[in-house]
Amino acid sequence: PPPPPPHPPHPPLPTRRSSDLMKVLKNNKAPGLDCILNEMLKYSQSALLPAYTKLFNSILTSGYYPSKWRDAYISPIYKKGDCLDPNNYRGITIISNLAKLFNLVIHNRVISFFKESNLICENQIAFQPDKRTSDHIFTLKSLIDKNTRKGGK
């Protein structure tokens, strides 16, 4: 028998799904080194959506992630305080918006797989929509308060 494939085949991404993902892209965001704006992706979808979908499906099938999509630059963002103090800045990484869109495809597939396989505990909140760390902090504080009022018992 022929050897098994190195990884299971990925179901193709339907064009409709690519269109849904475009809605998530925010306007007025910096482009990556390829100079493609989110607005360009959104406004070109009537003509280019099948091409974007074909590109994404080709990447999923081949397993080859474009090397240019790995290129990024770090932009300093001022937080507060003395603007001459480098400690008052945080860096954000700017990558290709097309790469961001594809990364969203991968993210959604991984999350779907985890949920379908029951690999995400209901108490897991990191990177989960509509869940906040502050919910766990509140629960922990409530338990600490409850136990300290009872004399630590």
Short mmCIF file of N, CA and C in Angstrom, two decimals:
data_model
loop_
_atom_site.label_atom_id
_atom_site.label_comp_id
_atom_site.label_asym_id
_atom_site.label_seq_id
_atom_site.Cartn_x
_atom_site.Cartn_y
_atom_site.Cartn_z
N PRO A 1 0.83 -1.20 0.00
CA PRO A 1 0.00 0.00 0.00
C PRO A 1 0.87 1.25 0.00
N PRO A 2 0.36 2.34 -0.56
CA PRO A 2 1.13 3.59 -0.56
C PRO A 2 1.25 4.15 0.85
N PRO A 3 2.34 4.88 1.11
CA PRO A 3 2.50 5.45 2.45
C PRO A 3 1.40 6.48 2.71
N PRO A 4 1.02 6.65 3.98
CA PRO A 4 -0.02 7.64 4.29
C PRO A 4 0.50 9.05 4.02
N PRO A 5 -0.41 9.97 3.72
CA PRO A 5 0.03 11.36 3.51
C PRO A 5 0.63 11.90 4.80
N PRO A 6 1.53 12.90 4.69
CA PRO A 6 2.20 13.42 5.88
C PRO A 6 1.23 14.09 6.85
N HIS A 7 0.11 14.54 6.36
CA HIS A 7 -0.90 15.15 7.22
C HIS A 7 -2.26 14.94 6.56
N PRO A 8 -3.33 14.94 7.36
CA PRO A 8 -4.64 14.72 6.75
C PRO A 8 -4.98 15.84 5.77
N PRO A 9 -5.74 15.53 4.73
CA PRO A 9 -6.11 16.58 3.78
C PRO A 9 -7.01 17.61 4.44
N HIS A 10 -6.86 18.83 4.01
CA HIS A 10 -7.67 19.92 4.56
C HIS A 10 -8.85 20.17 3.65
N PRO A 11 -10.05 20.28 4.22
CA PRO A 11 -11.17 20.61 3.36
C PRO A 11 -10.97 21.99 2.74
N PRO A 12 -11.36 22.16 1.49
CA PRO A 12 -11.15 23.46 0.86
C PRO A 12 -11.98 24.55 1.53
N LEU A 13 -11.46 25.72 1.48
CA LEU A 13 -12.13 26.90 2.01
C LEU A 13 -13.15 27.37 0.97
N PRO A 14 -14.43 27.43 1.33
CA PRO A 14 -15.39 27.93 0.35
C PRO A 14 -15.26 29.44 0.15
N THR A 15 -15.57 29.90 -1.04
CA THR A 15 -15.48 31.33 -1.35
C THR A 15 -16.33 32.15 -0.39
N ARG A 16 -17.50 31.63 -0.02
CA ARG A 16 -18.39 32.33 0.91
C ARG A 16 -17.68 32.60 2.24
N ARG A 17 -16.89 31.63 2.69
CA ARG A 17 -16.18 31.79 3.96
C ARG A 17 -15.13 32.89 3.84
N SER A 18 -14.45 32.96 2.71
CA SER A 18 -13.47 34.03 2.50
C SER A 18 -14.15 35.39 2.59
N SER A 19 -15.34 35.47 2.02
CA SER A 19 -16.10 36.72 2.06
C SER A 19 -16.46 37.09 3.50
N ASP A 20 -16.86 36.11 4.29
CA ASP A 20 -17.20 36.36 5.70
C ASP A 20 -15.98 36.89 6.46
N LEU A 21 -14.81 36.33 6.16
CA LEU A 21 -13.59 36.75 6.86
C LEU A 21 -13.22 38.19 6.50
N MET A 22 -13.52 38.60 5.28
CA MET A 22 -13.20 39.97 4.86
C MET A 22 -13.91 40.99 5.75
N LYS A 23 -15.09 40.64 6.24
CA LYS A 23 -15.87 41.56 7.07
C LYS A 23 -15.18 41.87 8.39
N VAL A 24 -14.30 40.97 8.83
CA VAL A 24 -13.60 41.14 10.09
C VAL A 24 -12.48 42.17 9.98
N LEU A 25 -11.95 42.36 8.78
CA LEU A 25 -10.83 43.28 8.59
C LEU A 25 -11.25 44.71 8.93
N LYS A 26 -10.41 45.40 9.69
CA LYS A 26 -10.71 46.77 10.08
C LYS A 26 -10.08 47.75 9.10
N ASN A 27 -10.79 48.82 8.85
CA ASN A 27 -10.26 49.87 7.98
C ASN A 27 -9.25 50.73 8.73
N ASN A 28 -8.49 51.50 7.99
CA ASN A 28 -7.51 52.45 8.54
C ASN A 28 -6.42 51.79 9.38
N LYS A 29 -6.02 50.58 8.98
CA LYS A 29 -4.92 49.89 9.64
C LYS A 29 -3.70 49.93 8.73
N ALA A 30 -2.54 49.90 9.33
CA ALA A 30 -1.29 49.98 8.56
C ALA A 30 -1.13 48.75 7.67
N PRO A 31 -0.62 48.95 6.46
CA PRO A 31 -0.33 47.79 5.60
C PRO A 31 1.00 47.16 6.00
N GLY A 32 1.20 45.93 5.60
CA GLY A 32 2.49 45.28 5.81
C GLY A 32 3.47 45.75 4.75
N LEU A 33 4.57 45.03 4.62
CA LEU A 33 5.60 45.40 3.65
C LEU A 33 5.12 45.27 2.21
N ASP A 34 4.02 44.53 1.99
CA ASP A 34 3.48 44.40 0.64
C ASP A 34 2.59 45.59 0.25
N CYS A 35 2.35 46.50 1.19
CA CYS A 35 1.57 47.73 0.98
C CYS A 35 0.10 47.46 0.63
N ILE A 36 -0.42 46.28 0.95
CA ILE A 36 -1.83 45.97 0.69
C ILE A 36 -2.66 46.39 1.90
N LEU A 37 -3.56 47.32 1.68
CA LEU A 37 -4.45 47.80 2.74
C LEU A 37 -5.65 46.87 2.89
N ASN A 38 -6.23 46.85 4.08
CA ASN A 38 -7.47 46.09 4.28
C ASN A 38 -8.56 46.59 3.35
N GLU A 39 -8.61 47.89 3.14
CA GLU A 39 -9.62 48.46 2.25
C GLU A 39 -9.47 47.91 0.82
N MET A 40 -8.22 47.69 0.40
CA MET A 40 -7.97 47.14 -0.94
C MET A 40 -8.53 45.72 -1.03
N LEU A 41 -8.32 44.94 0.03
CA LEU A 41 -8.84 43.57 0.04
C LEU A 41 -10.36 43.57 0.02
N LYS A 42 -10.95 44.43 0.85
CA LYS A 42 -12.41 44.48 0.94
C LYS A 42 -13.06 44.94 -0.36
N TYR A 43 -12.53 46.03 -0.93
CA TYR A 43 -13.16 46.61 -2.11
C TYR A 43 -12.88 45.83 -3.39
N SER A 44 -11.87 44.96 -3.35
CA SER A 44 -11.55 44.18 -4.54
C SER A 44 -12.22 42.81 -4.53
N GLN A 45 -12.94 42.50 -3.47
CA GLN A 45 -13.44 41.13 -3.35
C GLN A 45 -14.45 40.74 -4.44
N SER A 46 -15.20 41.70 -4.98
CA SER A 46 -16.15 41.32 -6.04
C SER A 46 -15.41 40.75 -7.25
N ALA A 47 -14.20 41.22 -7.52
CA ALA A 47 -13.42 40.74 -8.66
C ALA A 47 -12.39 39.68 -8.26
N LEU A 48 -11.82 39.82 -7.06
CA LEU A 48 -10.67 38.98 -6.70
C LEU A 48 -10.93 37.92 -5.64
N LEU A 49 -12.13 37.86 -5.08
CA LEU A 49 -12.40 36.88 -4.02
C LEU A 49 -12.11 35.44 -4.46
N PRO A 50 -12.50 35.03 -5.67
CA PRO A 50 -12.13 33.67 -6.09
C PRO A 50 -10.61 33.45 -6.12
N ALA A 51 -9.84 34.48 -6.48
CA ALA A 51 -8.38 34.35 -6.50
C ALA A 51 -7.82 34.23 -5.09
N TYR A 52 -8.36 35.03 -4.16
CA TYR A 52 -7.92 34.93 -2.75
C TYR A 52 -8.22 33.53 -2.22
N THR A 53 -9.42 33.05 -2.51
CA THR A 53 -9.82 31.72 -2.02
C THR A 53 -8.92 30.64 -2.63
N LYS A 54 -8.63 30.77 -3.93
CA LYS A 54 -7.75 29.79 -4.58
C LYS A 54 -6.35 29.83 -3.96
N LEU A 55 -5.85 31.03 -3.68
CA LEU A 55 -4.54 31.17 -3.04
C LEU A 55 -4.54 30.50 -1.67
N PHE A 56 -5.56 30.78 -0.87
CA PHE A 56 -5.62 30.20 0.48
C PHE A 56 -5.74 28.68 0.41
N ASN A 57 -6.54 28.16 -0.51
CA ASN A 57 -6.68 26.71 -0.65
C ASN A 57 -5.38 26.08 -1.12
N SER A 58 -4.65 26.78 -1.98
CA SER A 58 -3.36 26.28 -2.44
C SER A 58 -2.37 26.19 -1.28
N ILE A 59 -2.38 27.18 -0.41
CA ILE A 59 -1.50 27.17 0.77
C ILE A 59 -1.89 26.02 1.70
N LEU A 60 -3.20 25.84 1.91
CA LEU A 60 -3.67 24.75 2.78
C LEU A 60 -3.28 23.39 2.21
N THR A 61 -3.38 23.24 0.90
CA THR A 61 -3.07 21.96 0.25
C THR A 61 -1.58 21.68 0.24
N SER A 62 -0.80 22.69 -0.11
CA SER A 62 0.65 22.48 -0.26
C SER A 62 1.41 22.53 1.06
N GLY A 63 0.85 23.25 2.02
CA GLY A 63 1.56 23.44 3.28
C GLY A 63 2.65 24.49 3.19
N TYR A 64 2.74 25.16 2.06
CA TYR A 64 3.76 26.20 1.86
C TYR A 64 3.17 27.56 2.23
N TYR A 65 3.74 28.18 3.25
CA TYR A 65 3.34 29.53 3.68
C TYR A 65 4.29 30.52 3.01
N PRO A 66 3.78 31.49 2.27
CA PRO A 66 4.66 32.41 1.54
C PRO A 66 5.69 33.08 2.45
N SER A 67 6.95 32.99 2.07
CA SER A 67 8.02 33.54 2.91
C SER A 67 7.88 35.04 3.11
N LYS A 68 7.36 35.75 2.13
CA LYS A 68 7.18 37.21 2.27
C LYS A 68 6.17 37.55 3.36
N TRP A 69 5.25 36.63 3.63
CA TRP A 69 4.27 36.86 4.69
C TRP A 69 4.89 36.75 6.08
N ARG A 70 6.09 36.20 6.15
CA ARG A 70 6.79 36.10 7.44
C ARG A 70 7.53 37.40 7.76
N ASP A 71 7.73 38.23 6.74
CA ASP A 71 8.44 39.50 6.94
C ASP A 71 7.51 40.49 7.66
N ALA A 72 8.08 41.22 8.59
CA ALA A 72 7.28 42.18 9.36
C ALA A 72 8.20 43.31 9.81
N TYR A 73 7.58 44.35 10.28
CA TYR A 73 8.35 45.41 10.92
C TYR A 73 7.66 45.80 12.22
N ILE A 74 8.45 46.29 13.14
CA ILE A 74 7.93 46.69 14.45
C ILE A 74 7.82 48.20 14.47
N SER A 75 6.64 48.66 14.85
CA SER A 75 6.39 50.10 14.92
C SER A 75 6.19 50.49 16.39
N PRO A 76 6.92 51.49 16.88
CA PRO A 76 6.75 51.90 18.28
C PRO A 76 5.47 52.72 18.45
N ILE A 77 4.71 52.39 19.47
CA ILE A 77 3.48 53.10 19.79
C ILE A 77 3.65 53.75 21.16
N TYR A 78 3.47 55.06 21.20
CA TYR A 78 3.61 55.83 22.44
C TYR A 78 2.50 55.45 23.41
N LYS A 79 2.87 55.21 24.69
CA LYS A 79 1.88 54.88 25.71
C LYS A 79 1.52 56.13 26.50
N LYS A 80 2.43 56.56 27.38
CA LYS A 80 2.21 57.77 28.18
C LYS A 80 3.52 58.16 28.84
N GLY A 81 3.55 59.35 29.41
CA GLY A 81 4.75 59.83 30.08
C GLY A 81 5.65 60.61 29.14
N ASP A 82 6.92 60.64 29.50
CA ASP A 82 7.92 61.38 28.73
C ASP A 82 8.10 60.72 27.36
N CYS A 83 7.81 61.47 26.30
CA CYS A 83 7.92 60.89 24.95
C CYS A 83 9.37 60.66 24.53
N LEU A 84 10.33 61.18 25.28
CA LEU A 84 11.74 60.94 24.98
C LEU A 84 12.27 59.67 25.66
N ASP A 85 11.46 59.08 26.55
CA ASP A 85 11.86 57.87 27.27
C ASP A 85 11.39 56.64 26.48
N PRO A 86 12.33 55.82 26.00
CA PRO A 86 11.95 54.64 25.20
C PRO A 86 11.06 53.65 25.96
N ASN A 87 11.10 53.67 27.29
CA ASN A 87 10.27 52.77 28.08
C ASN A 87 8.78 53.12 27.99
N ASN A 88 8.46 54.30 27.46
CA ASN A 88 7.08 54.73 27.35
C ASN A 88 6.48 54.37 25.98
N TYR A 89 7.09 53.42 25.31
CA TYR A 89 6.59 52.96 24.02
C TYR A 89 6.43 51.45 24.07
N ARG A 90 5.49 50.95 23.31
CA ARG A 90 5.37 49.50 23.13
C ARG A 90 5.45 49.24 21.63
N GLY A 91 5.96 48.11 21.28
CA GLY A 91 6.09 47.79 19.86
C GLY A 91 4.91 46.97 19.37
N ILE A 92 4.45 47.27 18.17
CA ILE A 92 3.47 46.40 17.53
C ILE A 92 4.09 45.90 16.23
N THR A 93 3.82 44.65 15.92
CA THR A 93 4.37 44.05 14.72
C THR A 93 3.37 44.22 13.58
N ILE A 94 3.85 44.75 12.48
CA ILE A 94 3.03 44.97 11.30
C ILE A 94 3.36 43.89 10.28
N ILE A 95 2.34 43.09 9.92
CA ILE A 95 2.53 42.05 8.91
C ILE A 95 1.55 42.30 7.76
N SER A 96 1.71 41.54 6.72
CA SER A 96 0.83 41.64 5.55
C SER A 96 -0.63 41.44 5.97
N ASN A 97 -1.51 42.29 5.48
CA ASN A 97 -2.94 42.13 5.77
C ASN A 97 -3.51 40.89 5.10
N LEU A 98 -2.96 40.49 3.97
CA LEU A 98 -3.38 39.25 3.33
C LEU A 98 -2.96 38.06 4.20
N ALA A 99 -1.76 38.15 4.79
CA ALA A 99 -1.31 37.11 5.72
C ALA A 99 -2.21 37.07 6.95
N LYS A 100 -2.62 38.24 7.46
CA LYS A 100 -3.53 38.27 8.60
C LYS A 100 -4.84 37.56 8.27
N LEU A 101 -5.33 37.79 7.07
CA LEU A 101 -6.58 37.15 6.64
C LEU A 101 -6.41 35.64 6.60
N PHE A 102 -5.30 35.18 6.03
CA PHE A 102 -5.05 33.73 5.99
C PHE A 102 -4.85 33.18 7.39
N ASN A 103 -4.13 33.90 8.25
CA ASN A 103 -3.93 33.45 9.62
C ASN A 103 -5.26 33.30 10.35
N LEU A 104 -6.22 34.14 10.01
CA LEU A 104 -7.55 34.03 10.58
C LEU A 104 -8.22 32.73 10.14
N VAL A 105 -8.00 32.33 8.89
CA VAL A 105 -8.51 31.04 8.40
C VAL A 105 -7.96 29.92 9.27
N ILE A 106 -6.65 29.93 9.47
CA ILE A 106 -6.00 28.88 10.28
C ILE A 106 -6.52 28.92 11.71
N HIS A 107 -6.60 30.11 12.29
CA HIS A 107 -7.09 30.26 13.66
C HIS A 107 -8.50 29.65 13.79
N ASN A 108 -9.38 30.00 12.88
CA ASN A 108 -10.76 29.49 12.95
C ASN A 108 -10.80 27.97 12.82
N ARG A 109 -9.95 27.42 11.97
CA ARG A 109 -9.93 25.97 11.80
C ARG A 109 -9.40 25.27 13.06
N VAL A 110 -8.38 25.83 13.66
CA VAL A 110 -7.82 25.22 14.87
C VAL A 110 -8.85 25.28 16.00
N ILE A 111 -9.48 26.43 16.19
CA ILE A 111 -10.49 26.57 17.25
C ILE A 111 -11.65 25.61 17.00
N SER A 112 -12.11 25.50 15.74
CA SER A 112 -13.20 24.57 15.42
C SER A 112 -12.80 23.14 15.74
N PHE A 113 -11.57 22.77 15.38
CA PHE A 113 -11.09 21.42 15.67
C PHE A 113 -11.07 21.17 17.18
N PHE A 114 -10.55 22.13 17.95
CA PHE A 114 -10.49 21.97 19.40
C PHE A 114 -11.89 21.81 19.99
N LYS A 115 -12.83 22.61 19.52
CA LYS A 115 -14.20 22.54 20.05
C LYS A 115 -14.87 21.23 19.66
N GLU A 116 -14.75 20.84 18.39
CA GLU A 116 -15.37 19.59 17.93
C GLU A 116 -14.77 18.37 18.63
N SER A 117 -13.51 18.45 19.00
CA SER A 117 -12.82 17.34 19.66
C SER A 117 -12.89 17.44 21.18
N ASN A 118 -13.65 18.40 21.68
CA ASN A 118 -13.79 18.63 23.12
C ASN A 118 -12.43 18.78 23.81
N LEU A 119 -11.55 19.55 23.18
CA LEU A 119 -10.22 19.77 23.74
C LEU A 119 -10.12 21.09 24.50
N ILE A 120 -11.20 21.87 24.50
CA ILE A 120 -11.20 23.13 25.24
C ILE A 120 -12.10 22.96 26.45
N CYS A 121 -11.51 23.08 27.61
CA CYS A 121 -12.25 22.99 28.87
C CYS A 121 -13.15 24.21 29.00
N GLU A 122 -14.30 24.05 29.63
CA GLU A 122 -15.21 25.19 29.78
C GLU A 122 -14.60 26.31 30.61
N ASN A 123 -13.59 26.00 31.41
CA ASN A 123 -12.92 27.02 32.22
C ASN A 123 -11.80 27.73 31.46
N GLN A 124 -11.50 27.26 30.27
CA GLN A 124 -10.48 27.91 29.45
C GLN A 124 -11.00 29.25 28.96
N ILE A 125 -10.27 30.32 29.23
CA ILE A 125 -10.74 31.63 28.79
C ILE A 125 -9.79 32.32 27.84
N ALA A 126 -8.53 31.92 27.83
CA ALA A 126 -7.57 32.59 26.97
C ALA A 126 -7.96 32.42 25.51
N PHE A 127 -7.97 33.52 24.79
CA PHE A 127 -8.26 33.54 23.36
C PHE A 127 -9.65 33.00 23.02
N GLN A 128 -10.57 33.10 23.97
CA GLN A 128 -11.94 32.68 23.74
C GLN A 128 -12.84 33.90 23.64
N PRO A 129 -13.73 33.93 22.64
CA PRO A 129 -14.62 35.09 22.53
C PRO A 129 -15.56 35.18 23.72
N ASP A 130 -15.84 36.40 24.12
CA ASP A 130 -16.78 36.69 25.21
C ASP A 130 -16.34 36.14 26.56
N LYS A 131 -15.06 35.86 26.72
CA LYS A 131 -14.54 35.43 28.03
C LYS A 131 -13.42 36.37 28.41
N ARG A 132 -13.38 36.72 29.69
CA ARG A 132 -12.40 37.70 30.14
C ARG A 132 -11.63 37.17 31.34
N THR A 133 -10.38 37.55 31.43
CA THR A 133 -9.55 37.19 32.58
C THR A 133 -10.16 37.73 33.86
N SER A 134 -10.79 38.89 33.75
CA SER A 134 -11.38 39.51 34.95
C SER A 134 -12.46 38.63 35.57
N ASP A 135 -13.11 37.78 34.78
CA ASP A 135 -14.11 36.84 35.34
C ASP A 135 -13.43 35.88 36.32
N HIS A 136 -12.28 35.35 35.93
CA HIS A 136 -11.55 34.44 36.81
C HIS A 136 -10.99 35.18 38.02
N ILE A 137 -10.53 36.39 37.80
CA ILE A 137 -10.00 37.18 38.92
C ILE A 137 -11.11 37.43 39.94
N PHE A 138 -12.31 37.77 39.48
CA PHE A 138 -13.45 37.99 40.37
C PHE A 138 -13.77 36.71 41.15
N THR A 139 -13.79 35.55 40.47
CA THR A 139 -14.08 34.28 41.14
C THR A 139 -13.02 33.98 42.19
N LEU A 140 -11.75 34.17 41.84
CA LEU A 140 -10.67 33.92 42.79
C LEU A 140 -10.77 34.84 44.00
N LYS A 141 -11.02 36.12 43.77
CA LYS A 141 -11.15 37.06 44.88
C LYS A 141 -12.33 36.69 45.76
N SER A 142 -13.44 36.28 45.17
CA SER A 142 -14.62 35.87 45.95
C SER A 142 -14.30 34.66 46.83
N LEU A 143 -13.58 33.69 46.28
CA LEU A 143 -13.20 32.52 47.07
C LEU A 143 -12.25 32.89 48.20
N ILE A 144 -11.30 33.79 47.92
CA ILE A 144 -10.36 34.23 48.96
C ILE A 144 -11.12 34.96 50.05
N ASP A 145 -12.03 35.88 49.67
CA ASP A 145 -12.80 36.62 50.66
C ASP A 145 -13.65 35.67 51.51
N LYS A 146 -14.29 34.72 50.85
CA LYS A 146 -15.16 33.76 51.56
C LYS A 146 -14.37 32.95 52.57
N ASN A 147 -13.19 32.49 52.16
CA ASN A 147 -12.37 31.64 53.05
C ASN A 147 -11.68 32.44 54.13
N THR A 148 -11.35 33.69 53.90
CA THR A 148 -10.71 34.48 54.96
C THR A 148 -11.74 34.90 56.00
N ARG A 149 -13.00 35.08 55.61
CA ARG A 149 -14.06 35.41 56.58
C ARG A 149 -14.34 34.23 57.48
N LYS A 150 -14.15 33.02 57.01
CA LYS A 150 -14.39 31.83 57.82
C LYS A 150 -13.17 31.46 58.66
N GLY A 151 -12.22 32.34 58.71
CA GLY A 151 -11.02 32.07 59.51
C GLY A 151 -10.04 31.16 58.78
N GLY A 152 -10.13 31.16 57.47
CA GLY A 152 -9.16 30.38 56.69
C GLY A 152 -9.51 28.92 56.62
N LYS A 153 -10.68 28.53 57.09
CA LYS A 153 -11.06 27.12 57.07
C LYS A 153 -11.81 26.77 55.82
#
